[in-house]
CSV table of C-alpha atoms and ligand atoms in Angstrom, one decimal:
chain,number,residue,atom,x,y,z
A,1,MET,CA,-83.7,6.0,28.3
A,2,ASN,CA,-82.5,2.8,27.1
A,3,ASN,CA,-82.9,3.0,23.3
A,4,ARG,CA,-79.4,3.5,22.1
A,5,SER,CA,-79.1,4.9,18.7
A,6,THR,CA,-77.7,1.5,16.2
A,7,SER,CA,-77.7,4.3,13.3
A,8,HIS,CA,-74.5,6.1,14.4
A,9,ASP,CA,-74.1,8.9,11.9
A,10,PRO,CA,-76.8,11.0,12.2
A,11,LEU,CA,-77.4,13.4,9.5
A,12,ASN,CA,-78.9,16.8,9.7
A,13,GLY,CA,-82.6,17.0,10.7
A,14,GLU,CA,-82.2,13.1,11.7
A,15,ARG,CA,-83.1,12.3,15.5
A,16,THR,CA,-80.6,11.5,17.9
A,17,ASP,CA,-80.5,10.0,21.4
A,18,LEU,CA,-79.3,13.1,22.6
A,19,ILE,CA,-79.5,16.9,22.3
A,20,ILE,CA,-76.6,18.8,23.8
A,21,ILE,CA,-76.9,22.7,24.1
A,22,GLY,CA,-73.4,24.4,24.8
A,23,ALA,CA,-70.1,23.1,23.6
A,24,GLY,CA,-68.1,24.4,27.0
A,25,ILE,CA,-66.5,21.7,29.0
A,26,ILE,CA,-70.1,20.7,30.6
A,27,GLY,CA,-71.8,19.9,27.4
A,28,LEU,CA,-68.7,18.5,26.1
A,29,ALA,CA,-68.0,15.7,28.8
A,30,HIS,CA,-71.4,15.0,28.5
A,31,ALA,CA,-71.0,14.3,25.1
A,32,PHE,CA,-68.0,12.7,25.5
A,33,GLU,CA,-69.6,10.2,28.1
A,34,ALA,CA,-72.4,9.9,26.0
A,35,GLN,CA,-70.5,9.1,22.8
A,36,ARG,CA,-68.9,6.1,24.4
A,37,ASN,CA,-71.7,5.0,26.4
A,38,GLY,CA,-73.0,4.1,22.5
A,39,TYR,CA,-75.8,7.4,21.9
A,40,SER,CA,-76.1,9.2,19.1
A,41,VAL,CA,-75.3,13.0,19.9
A,42,ARG,CA,-75.9,16.3,18.7
A,43,ILE,CA,-74.6,19.3,20.1
A,44,ILE,CA,-75.5,23.0,19.5
A,45,GLU,CA,-73.5,25.7,20.2
A,46,ARG,CA,-73.9,29.0,20.1
A,47,ASP,CA,-70.4,30.3,19.2
A,48,MET,CA,-67.8,29.0,16.5
A,49,ARG,CA,-65.7,27.3,19.0
A,50,PRO,CA,-65.4,27.3,22.9
A,51,ASN,CA,-65.3,30.4,23.7
A,52,GLY,CA,-67.0,30.6,27.0
A,53,ALA,CA,-65.4,30.1,30.9
A,54,SER,CA,-64.4,27.0,30.0
A,55,ILE,CA,-61.2,28.3,27.8
A,56,ARG,CA,-60.6,31.2,30.3
A,57,ASN,CA,-59.6,29.5,33.5
A,58,PHE,CA,-56.5,28.1,35.1
A,59,GLY,CA,-57.1,24.4,34.0
A,60,HIS,CA,-56.9,23.6,37.1
A,61,CYS,CA,-59.3,20.5,38.3
A,62,CYS,CA,-59.0,21.4,42.0
A,63,ILE,CA,-60.0,18.0,43.5
A,64,THR,CA,-58.8,18.1,47.2
A,65,ALA,CA,-60.0,21.4,48.0
A,66,GLN,CA,-63.5,20.1,47.4
A,67,ASP,CA,-66.0,19.1,50.4
A,68,GLY,CA,-69.1,17.0,51.0
A,69,LEU,CA,-70.5,15.3,48.2
A,70,TYR,CA,-68.9,17.7,45.3
A,71,LEU,CA,-65.5,15.7,46.7
A,72,ASP,CA,-67.0,12.6,45.5
A,73,THR,CA,-68.0,14.0,42.1
A,74,ALA,CA,-64.7,15.7,41.5
A,75,TYR,CA,-62.5,12.2,42.0
A,76,ARG,CA,-65.2,10.6,39.7
A,77,SER,CA,-64.6,13.4,37.5
A,78,ARG,CA,-60.6,13.2,37.8
A,79,GLU,CA,-61.5,9.3,36.1
A,80,GLY,CA,-62.8,11.1,33.4
A,81,TRP,CA,-60.4,13.8,32.5
A,82,LEU,CA,-57.7,11.0,32.3
A,83,SER,CA,-60.1,8.9,30.5
A,84,ALA,CA,-60.8,11.5,27.9
A,85,ALA,CA,-57.0,12.9,28.2
A,86,LYS,CA,-56.1,9.1,26.7
A,87,ALA,CA,-58.6,9.3,24.1
A,88,VAL,CA,-58.2,12.5,22.9
A,89,GLY,CA,-54.9,12.9,23.1
A,90,PHE,CA,-54.5,16.5,25.4
A,91,TRP,CA,-52.3,17.4,27.9
A,92,ALA,CA,-53.7,16.1,31.2
A,93,PRO,CA,-50.5,16.0,33.8
A,94,GLU,CA,-51.2,14.4,37.1
A,95,ALA,CA,-49.2,17.1,38.7
A,96,GLY,CA,-51.4,18.0,41.9
A,97,ALA,CA,-51.0,21.4,43.5
A,98,VAL,CA,-49.0,23.2,45.8
A,99,VAL,CA,-50.5,25.5,48.8
A,100,VAL,CA,-48.4,28.2,49.8
A,101,ALA,CA,-48.4,29.2,53.5
A,102,ARG,CA,-47.0,32.6,54.5
A,103,SER,CA,-48.0,32.2,57.8
A,104,ALA,CA,-48.8,30.3,60.7
A,105,THR,CA,-52.3,31.0,60.5
A,106,GLU,CA,-52.7,29.4,56.8
A,107,LEU,CA,-50.1,26.9,58.0
A,108,ALA,CA,-52.8,25.6,60.7
A,109,VAL,CA,-55.7,25.2,57.9
A,110,LEU,CA,-53.2,23.1,55.7
A,111,GLU,CA,-52.4,20.9,59.0
A,112,GLN,CA,-56.3,20.8,60.0
A,113,LEU,CA,-57.4,19.5,56.2
A,114,SER,CA,-53.9,17.0,56.1
A,115,GLU,CA,-55.5,15.7,59.5
A,116,GLN,CA,-58.8,15.6,58.1
A,117,ARG,CA,-57.9,14.0,55.0
A,118,GLY,CA,-54.5,11.7,55.8
A,119,ALA,CA,-50.8,12.8,54.9
A,120,ASP,CA,-51.0,11.5,51.7
A,121,SER,CA,-54.0,13.3,50.3
A,122,VAL,CA,-52.6,16.3,52.0
A,123,GLN,CA,-48.8,16.5,52.2
A,124,LEU,CA,-47.5,18.9,54.2
A,125,LEU,CA,-44.4,20.6,53.0
A,126,THR,CA,-41.6,22.5,54.4
A,127,ALA,CA,-40.6,26.4,53.5
A,128,ARG,CA,-37.4,25.0,51.7
A,129,GLU,CA,-39.9,22.2,50.1
A,130,VAL,CA,-42.0,24.7,48.5
A,131,ARG,CA,-39.0,27.1,47.8
A,132,SER,CA,-37.3,24.6,45.6
A,133,ARG,CA,-40.6,23.9,43.6
A,134,LEU,CA,-41.4,27.5,43.3
A,135,SER,CA,-37.8,29.4,42.7
A,136,PRO,CA,-34.8,30.1,45.0
A,137,GLU,CA,-35.8,33.8,45.0
A,138,ALA,CA,-39.6,32.8,46.6
A,139,ASP,CA,-41.0,35.0,48.9
A,140,PRO,CA,-39.1,34.7,52.5
A,141,ALA,CA,-42.2,34.8,54.1
A,142,ILE,CA,-43.1,31.2,53.1
A,143,CYS,CA,-43.2,29.1,56.1
A,144,GLY,CA,-44.4,25.7,54.6
A,145,GLY,CA,-47.5,24.6,52.4
A,146,ALA,CA,-48.9,21.4,51.2
A,147,PHE,CA,-48.9,19.4,47.8
A,148,LEU,CA,-52.4,18.1,47.0
A,149,PRO,CA,-51.4,15.3,44.4
A,150,ALA,CA,-54.8,13.9,43.2
A,151,ASP,CA,-55.5,17.7,41.4
A,152,LEU,CA,-55.1,17.5,37.7
A,153,ARG,CA,-54.3,20.2,35.2
A,154,VAL,CA,-55.2,21.1,31.7
A,155,ASP,CA,-54.4,23.6,29.4
A,156,PRO,CA,-57.5,25.7,29.1
A,157,ARG,CA,-56.8,27.2,26.0
A,158,THR,CA,-56.8,23.7,23.8
A,159,ALA,CA,-58.4,21.2,26.3
A,160,ALA,CA,-62.4,22.1,25.1
A,161,PRO,CA,-61.3,22.6,21.8
A,162,ASP,CA,-59.3,19.6,21.3
A,163,ILE,CA,-62.5,17.4,22.9
A,164,ALA,CA,-64.9,18.8,20.5
A,165,ASP,CA,-62.4,18.4,17.4
A,166,TRP,CA,-62.1,14.8,18.2
A,167,LEU,CA,-65.7,14.5,19.5
A,168,GLN,CA,-66.6,15.7,15.6
A,169,ASN,CA,-64.6,13.0,14.2
A,170,GLN,CA,-66.3,10.3,15.9
A,171,ARG,CA,-69.4,8.2,14.7
A,172,GLY,CA,-72.7,8.9,15.8
A,173,VAL,CA,-71.4,12.8,17.2
A,174,GLN,CA,-72.3,15.9,14.8
A,175,ILE,CA,-71.7,19.8,16.2
A,176,HIS,CA,-73.4,22.7,15.2
A,177,TRP,CA,-71.4,25.7,15.4
A,178,GLY,CA,-72.5,28.9,15.2
A,179,THR,CA,-76.3,27.8,16.1
A,180,THR,CA,-78.0,29.5,18.6
A,181,VAL,CA,-80.8,27.7,20.7
A,182,LYS,CA,-84.2,29.8,20.9
A,183,ASP,CA,-86.4,27.6,22.4
A,184,ILE,CA,-87.3,23.8,23.5
A,185,ARG,CA,-90.2,22.0,23.4
A,186,THR,CA,-90.4,18.2,25.1
A,187,GLY,CA,-87.8,17.0,22.8
A,188,THR,CA,-87.5,19.9,19.8
A,189,VAL,CA,-85.3,21.9,19.8
A,190,ASP,CA,-85.8,25.6,18.0
A,191,THR,CA,-82.6,27.1,16.4
A,192,SER,CA,-81.4,29.8,13.9
A,193,ARG,CA,-80.6,27.1,11.7
A,194,GLY,CA,-83.9,25.2,11.6
A,195,GLU,CA,-85.2,22.4,14.3
A,196,PHE,CA,-83.8,19.5,15.7
A,197,HIS,CA,-85.0,16.3,17.5
A,198,ALA,CA,-84.0,14.1,20.1
A,199,ASP,CA,-85.4,11.2,23.0
A,200,LYS,CA,-83.1,13.7,25.5
A,201,VAL,CA,-81.9,17.3,25.7
A,202,LEU,CA,-79.1,18.7,27.9
A,203,VAL,CA,-79.3,22.6,28.3
A,204,CYS,CA,-75.1,23.2,29.5
A,205,VAL,CA,-75.0,26.4,28.9
A,206,GLY,CA,-73.4,27.7,31.6
A,207,HIS,CA,-74.2,31.6,32.9
A,208,ASP,CA,-76.5,31.7,30.2
A,209,LEU,CA,-79.2,29.6,31.8
A,210,ASP,CA,-81.2,32.7,32.4
A,211,ASP,CA,-81.8,33.7,28.8
A,212,LEU,CA,-83.6,30.1,27.9
A,213,PHE,CA,-84.9,29.2,31.6
A,214,PRO,CA,-85.2,32.6,33.5
A,215,GLU,CA,-87.8,31.2,36.3
A,216,VAL,CA,-85.2,28.6,36.9
A,217,ALA,CA,-82.2,31.1,37.1
A,218,ALA,CA,-84.5,33.3,39.1
A,219,ARG,CA,-85.1,30.4,41.6
A,220,TYR,CA,-81.5,29.2,42.2
A,221,GLN,CA,-80.6,33.2,42.4
A,222,VAL,CA,-78.3,32.6,39.2
A,223,GLN,CA,-75.7,35.4,38.8
A,224,ARG,CA,-72.7,36.1,36.6
A,225,CYS,CA,-69.5,36.2,38.2
A,226,ALA,CA,-66.8,38.2,36.3
A,227,LEU,CA,-62.9,37.4,37.0
A,228,GLN,CA,-60.3,39.6,36.0
A,229,MET,CA,-57.3,37.1,34.4
A,230,ALA,CA,-53.6,37.8,32.9
A,231,MET,CA,-50.6,35.9,31.5
A,232,ALA,CA,-47.3,36.5,31.9
A,233,PRO,CA,-44.3,34.3,30.2
A,234,ALA,CA,-43.2,32.2,33.2
A,235,PRO,CA,-39.6,33.0,35.3
A,236,THR,CA,-36.6,31.6,33.9
A,237,GLY,CA,-36.2,28.2,35.1
A,238,TYR,CA,-39.7,27.7,36.8
A,239,ALA,CA,-41.2,24.5,35.1
A,240,LEU,CA,-43.7,23.6,37.8
A,241,ASP,CA,-46.8,22.2,36.2
A,242,SER,CA,-48.8,21.8,39.7
A,243,ALA,CA,-51.7,24.7,40.4
A,244,VAL,CA,-50.1,27.1,43.1
A,245,LEU,CA,-52.7,28.3,45.5
A,246,THR,CA,-52.4,30.7,48.3
A,247,GLY,CA,-53.9,32.0,51.6
A,248,THR,CA,-56.8,33.7,49.5
A,249,SER,CA,-57.7,30.1,48.3
A,250,MET,CA,-58.0,29.6,51.6
A,251,THR,CA,-61.1,32.0,51.7
A,252,ARG,CA,-63.1,30.8,48.6
A,253,TYR,CA,-62.7,26.8,48.3
A,254,ASP,CA,-65.2,24.8,50.6
A,255,GLY,CA,-62.3,22.1,51.9
A,256,PHE,CA,-60.4,25.1,52.9
A,257,THR,CA,-63.0,26.9,54.5
A,258,THR,CA,-64.9,24.4,56.4
A,259,MET,CA,-61.8,23.9,58.3
A,260,PRO,CA,-61.7,25.6,61.9
A,261,GLY,CA,-58.7,28.1,61.1
A,262,ALA,CA,-60.3,29.5,57.9
A,263,ASP,CA,-62.0,32.3,59.6
A,264,ALA,CA,-58.8,33.4,61.0
A,265,VAL,CA,-57.2,33.5,57.9
A,266,ARG,CA,-59.3,35.5,56.6
A,267,GLN,CA,-59.5,37.9,59.2
A,268,GLU,CA,-55.4,37.6,58.8
A,269,ILE,CA,-55.4,38.8,55.3
A,270,PHE,CA,-58.0,41.3,56.3
A,271,GLY,CA,-56.0,43.2,58.1
A,272,HIS,CA,-52.6,43.7,56.3
A,273,SER,CA,-54.3,43.6,52.4
A,274,PRO,CA,-58.0,44.2,52.8
A,275,GLU,CA,-58.5,45.5,49.0
A,276,LEU,CA,-57.5,41.4,48.5
A,277,ILE,CA,-60.7,40.4,50.4
A,278,ASP,CA,-62.7,43.4,48.6
A,279,MET,CA,-62.0,42.1,45.3
A,280,GLY,CA,-62.6,38.3,46.1
A,281,ALA,CA,-59.3,37.2,45.0
A,282,ASN,CA,-58.2,33.6,44.8
A,283,VAL,CA,-54.3,34.7,44.2
A,284,MET,CA,-53.6,31.5,42.4
A,285,PHE,CA,-51.7,30.3,39.4
A,286,THR,CA,-50.8,27.9,36.8
A,287,ARG,CA,-48.4,27.1,33.9
A,288,ARG,CA,-49.5,26.2,30.3
A,289,PRO,CA,-47.5,23.3,28.2
A,290,ASP,CA,-45.9,26.7,26.4
A,291,GLY,CA,-44.0,28.7,29.5
A,292,THR,CA,-46.8,30.7,30.4
A,293,LEU,CA,-48.2,31.6,33.6
A,294,LEU,CA,-52.3,32.3,34.1
A,295,LEU,CA,-52.3,34.5,36.8
A,296,GLY,CA,-55.7,35.3,38.8
A,297,ASP,CA,-58.2,36.1,39.9
A,298,SER,CA,-60.7,38.6,41.5
A,299,HIS,CA,-64.7,37.9,41.5
A,300,VAL,CA,-67.6,40.4,41.2
A,301,TYR,CA,-71.1,38.9,40.9
A,302,GLY,CA,-74.3,40.9,39.0
A,303,GLN,CA,-77.0,40.1,36.7
A,304,THR,CA,-74.9,42.1,33.9
A,305,ILE,CA,-71.5,42.3,34.2
A,306,GLY,CA,-70.0,45.9,33.1
A,307,PRO,CA,-67.2,45.2,30.6
A,308,PHE,CA,-64.8,48.4,32.7
A,309,GLN,CA,-62.1,46.4,34.3
A,310,ASP,CA,-60.1,48.4,36.8
A,311,GLU,CA,-56.4,48.5,36.4
A,312,TRP,CA,-55.7,48.1,40.1
A,313,ILE,CA,-56.7,44.7,40.6
A,314,THR,CA,-55.3,43.1,37.9
A,315,THR,CA,-51.9,45.0,38.9
A,316,ARG,CA,-52.5,44.1,42.7
A,317,LEU,CA,-53.1,40.4,41.9
A,318,VAL,CA,-49.9,40.4,39.3
A,319,SER,CA,-47.8,41.8,42.3
A,320,GLU,CA,-49.0,39.6,44.7
A,321,ILE,CA,-47.7,36.4,42.6
A,322,GLY,CA,-44.6,38.4,41.7
A,323,LYS,CA,-43.7,38.6,45.1
A,324,ILE,CA,-44.6,34.9,45.6
A,325,LEU,CA,-42.2,33.8,42.9
A,326,GLY,CA,-39.7,36.5,43.5
A,327,THR,CA,-39.6,38.4,40.7
A,328,ARG,CA,-41.2,41.0,38.4
A,329,LEU,CA,-43.9,39.5,35.8
A,330,ASN,CA,-44.4,41.3,32.4
A,331,VAL,CA,-48.3,40.9,31.3
A,332,THR,CA,-49.0,39.9,28.1
A,333,GLN,CA,-52.6,39.4,27.6
A,334,ARG,CA,-55.6,40.0,30.0
A,335,TRP,CA,-58.9,38.8,29.9
A,336,GLN,CA,-62.5,38.7,31.6
A,337,GLY,CA,-63.9,35.3,32.2
A,338,ILE,CA,-67.6,35.1,33.5
A,339,TYR,CA,-69.4,32.0,35.2
A,340,ALA,CA,-72.9,30.9,36.7
A,341,SER,CA,-72.8,31.4,40.3
A,342,SER,CA,-75.4,31.1,43.1
A,343,PRO,CA,-75.8,31.8,46.6
A,344,GLN,CA,-77.7,28.3,46.9
A,345,THR,CA,-75.8,25.8,45.3
A,346,SER,CA,-72.8,24.8,43.2
A,347,LEU,CA,-74.6,22.8,40.9
A,348,VAL,CA,-78.1,23.3,39.7
A,349,VAL,CA,-79.5,19.9,37.9
A,350,GLU,CA,-83.1,20.8,36.7
A,351,ASP,CA,-85.5,18.9,34.7
A,352,LEU,CA,-87.5,21.0,33.1
A,353,ASP,CA,-90.1,18.7,31.0
A,354,SER,CA,-90.0,14.9,30.3
A,355,THR,CA,-87.1,15.2,27.8
A,356,THR,CA,-85.3,18.4,28.7
A,357,THR,CA,-82.6,18.8,31.6
A,358,ALA,CA,-80.5,22.0,32.5
A,359,ILE,CA,-76.9,21.3,34.2
A,360,SER,CA,-75.0,24.1,35.1
A,361,VAL,CA,-72.4,24.3,37.6
A,362,THR,CA,-72.8,27.7,40.0
A,363,SER,CA,-69.2,28.0,41.3
A,364,GLY,CA,-66.0,28.3,39.7
A,365,ILE,CA,-65.6,24.8,39.8
A,366,GLY,CA,-66.6,23.7,36.3
A,367,MET,CA,-63.8,22.3,35.0
A,368,THR,CA,-63.0,20.0,38.5
A,369,LEU,CA,-66.4,18.3,38.6
A,370,SER,CA,-67.0,18.5,34.8
A,371,PHE,CA,-66.5,14.5,33.9
A,372,GLY,CA,-68.2,13.8,37.2
A,373,ILE,CA,-71.2,15.2,36.5
A,374,ALA,CA,-71.5,13.8,32.8
A,375,ALA,CA,-70.9,10.6,34.3
A,376,GLU,CA,-74.0,10.6,36.5
A,377,THR,CA,-75.9,12.0,33.7
A,378,ILE,CA,-75.2,9.5,31.3
A,379,GLY,CA,-75.5,6.6,33.6
A,380,GLN,CA,-78.9,7.6,34.5
A,381,LEU,CA,-80.6,8.0,30.8
B,401,LIG,C1,-61.6,33.5,35.0
B,401,LIG,C2,-62.1,31.9,35.5
B,401,LIG,C3,-61.3,30.8,36.4
B,401,LIG,C4,-61.7,29.7,36.4
B,401,LIG,N1,-60.4,28.8,37.0
B,401,LIG,C5,-61.4,27.8,37.3
B,401,LIG,C6,-60.5,26.1,37.9
B,401,LIG,O1,-59.2,26.7,37.8
B,401,LIG,N2,-61.1,25.2,37.8
B,401,LIG,C7,-62.5,25.2,37.6
B,401,LIG,O2,-62.6,24.2,38.3
B,401,LIG,N3,-63.1,26.0,37.3
B,401,LIG,C8,-63.1,27.0,36.9
B,401,LIG,N4,-63.6,27.8,36.4
B,401,LIG,C9,-64.9,27.6,36.3
B,401,LIG,C10,-65.0,26.6,34.8
B,401,LIG,O3,-64.6,27.4,33.9
B,401,LIG,C11,-66.7,26.9,34.7
B,401,LIG,O4,-67.2,26.3,35.7
B,401,LIG,C12,-66.8,26.5,33.6
B,401,LIG,O5,-66.0,25.9,32.2
B,401,LIG,C13,-68.2,25.9,33.3
B,401,LIG,O6,-68.8,25.4,31.8
B,401,LIG,P1,-69.7,25.8,30.9
B,401,LIG,O7,-69.4,24.2,29.6
B,401,LIG,O8,-70.7,25.5,31.7
B,401,LIG,O9,-69.8,27.3,30.3
B,401,LIG,P2,-68.9,27.3,29.0
B,401,LIG,O10,-67.9,27.1,28.8
B,401,LIG,O11,-69.4,28.9,29.5
B,401,LIG,O12,-69.6,27.1,27.8
B,401,LIG,C14,-71.6,27.4,28.2
B,401,LIG,C15,-71.5,27.1,26.1
B,401,LIG,O13,-73.0,27.7,26.1
B,401,LIG,C16,-73.0,28.6,24.6
B,401,LIG,N5,-74.3,28.5,24.5
B,401,LIG,C17,-75.4,29.5,25.8
B,401,LIG,N6,-76.4,29.8,25.4
B,401,LIG,C18,-76.4,29.4,24.1
B,401,LIG,C19,-77.5,28.9,23.1
B,401,LIG,N7,-78.7,29.6,23.4
B,401,LIG,N8,-77.6,28.2,22.1
B,401,LIG,C20,-76.5,27.7,21.9
B,401,LIG,N9,-75.7,27.5,22.6
B,401,LIG,C21,-75.5,28.6,23.7
B,401,LIG,C22,-72.3,29.4,24.5
B,401,LIG,O14,-71.9,30.0,23.8
B,401,LIG,C23,-70.8,28.7,25.9
B,401,LIG,O15,-70.0,28.2,24.6
B,401,LIG,C24,-63.4,29.1,36.2
B,401,LIG,C25,-64.1,30.2,35.1
B,401,LIG,C26,-63.3,31.1,35.2
B,401,LIG,C27,-64.2,32.5,34.5
């Protein structure tokens, strides 16, 4: 598609170069890349503001712990996030991530990753160095860790809304909030507020892919994954912007799970805390710029997600993080997040007809990959 628009102010009903369905981070990253490449863009979003997975997560761009092709996409995404943060002006410190090891088995995985990636990408830390970042009261079981300098942080409550605000003030971009897409036929998008037309349509609806394209969702066995999350004020004196990962994280991210020692970590955690493995825990936390901590998480999978959250799961996650920090955390908010998941792939990119492409990240790494995927898609137009 080479016919970039010369008229940069699309009006209601006017044809645009692109229609993007969904104003989560995947849709917004695509809109950002498209706008800066001179395309006119119409974003159509069912809600009145970003309200899906993209505002409910940790705001951790988990670059280093990706593997294979996704590692390249993650590094490309990192550049995109930094460009967007500069243009839009949102908080995106290059704060990295700290991985806490509380056993020799966990430390072995970090040593293996450091050997594979190099000591600059995975910087091994002593127990004292980890404790100095967390707290003097931090868990006495901490025996070391690693610092992953390439990882990025954003505030999930504000990053996507800030990008949307900025985009709707740019020439050639229009966002239609409160507008549900019902059908898409080669360049014609039928919505609850009428029809729109474009040369290219990108469907970025996350886990709701099965609403619009059930056969594609079924082919990739796309399900919903629900996570329990909580927020608490950070302990006095805690000022770390880095994401903090733990042994359970080593059972979930491909960068860790492909290490020879990863199975031993899973078995060890199952031995002393089987409930953490059973709930699919990734015990991790991040600090927002307002000083609150985002705490999580657990994973449960299904086509339809029930509304009832088991209190013991959140209590267990929060107590584990309290133990790591050596303090009691007082929860002020709890919520459920849902993202798309597929046992076959972490990313579905599917051409649906000559003008329509569906793009759903089917793993808990959509923030990490968003701008990398967008650069790839828009570069190929
Ligand atoms: C609790 C939690 C923690 C996570 N932590 C991380 C993390 O630290 N790092 C990381 O990289 N990833 C993380 N993730 C994953 C990441 O948040 C998601 O992969 C990413 O946000 C998906 O973005 P999206 O734009 O596809 O989806 P969404 O943000 O859900 O956006 C999809 C949008 O499409 C709209 N939509 C759907 N159907 C229609 C329709 N028919 N018409 C119009 N609009 C429609 C929806 O209203 C929604 O706004 C986490 C996810 C959760 C839930």
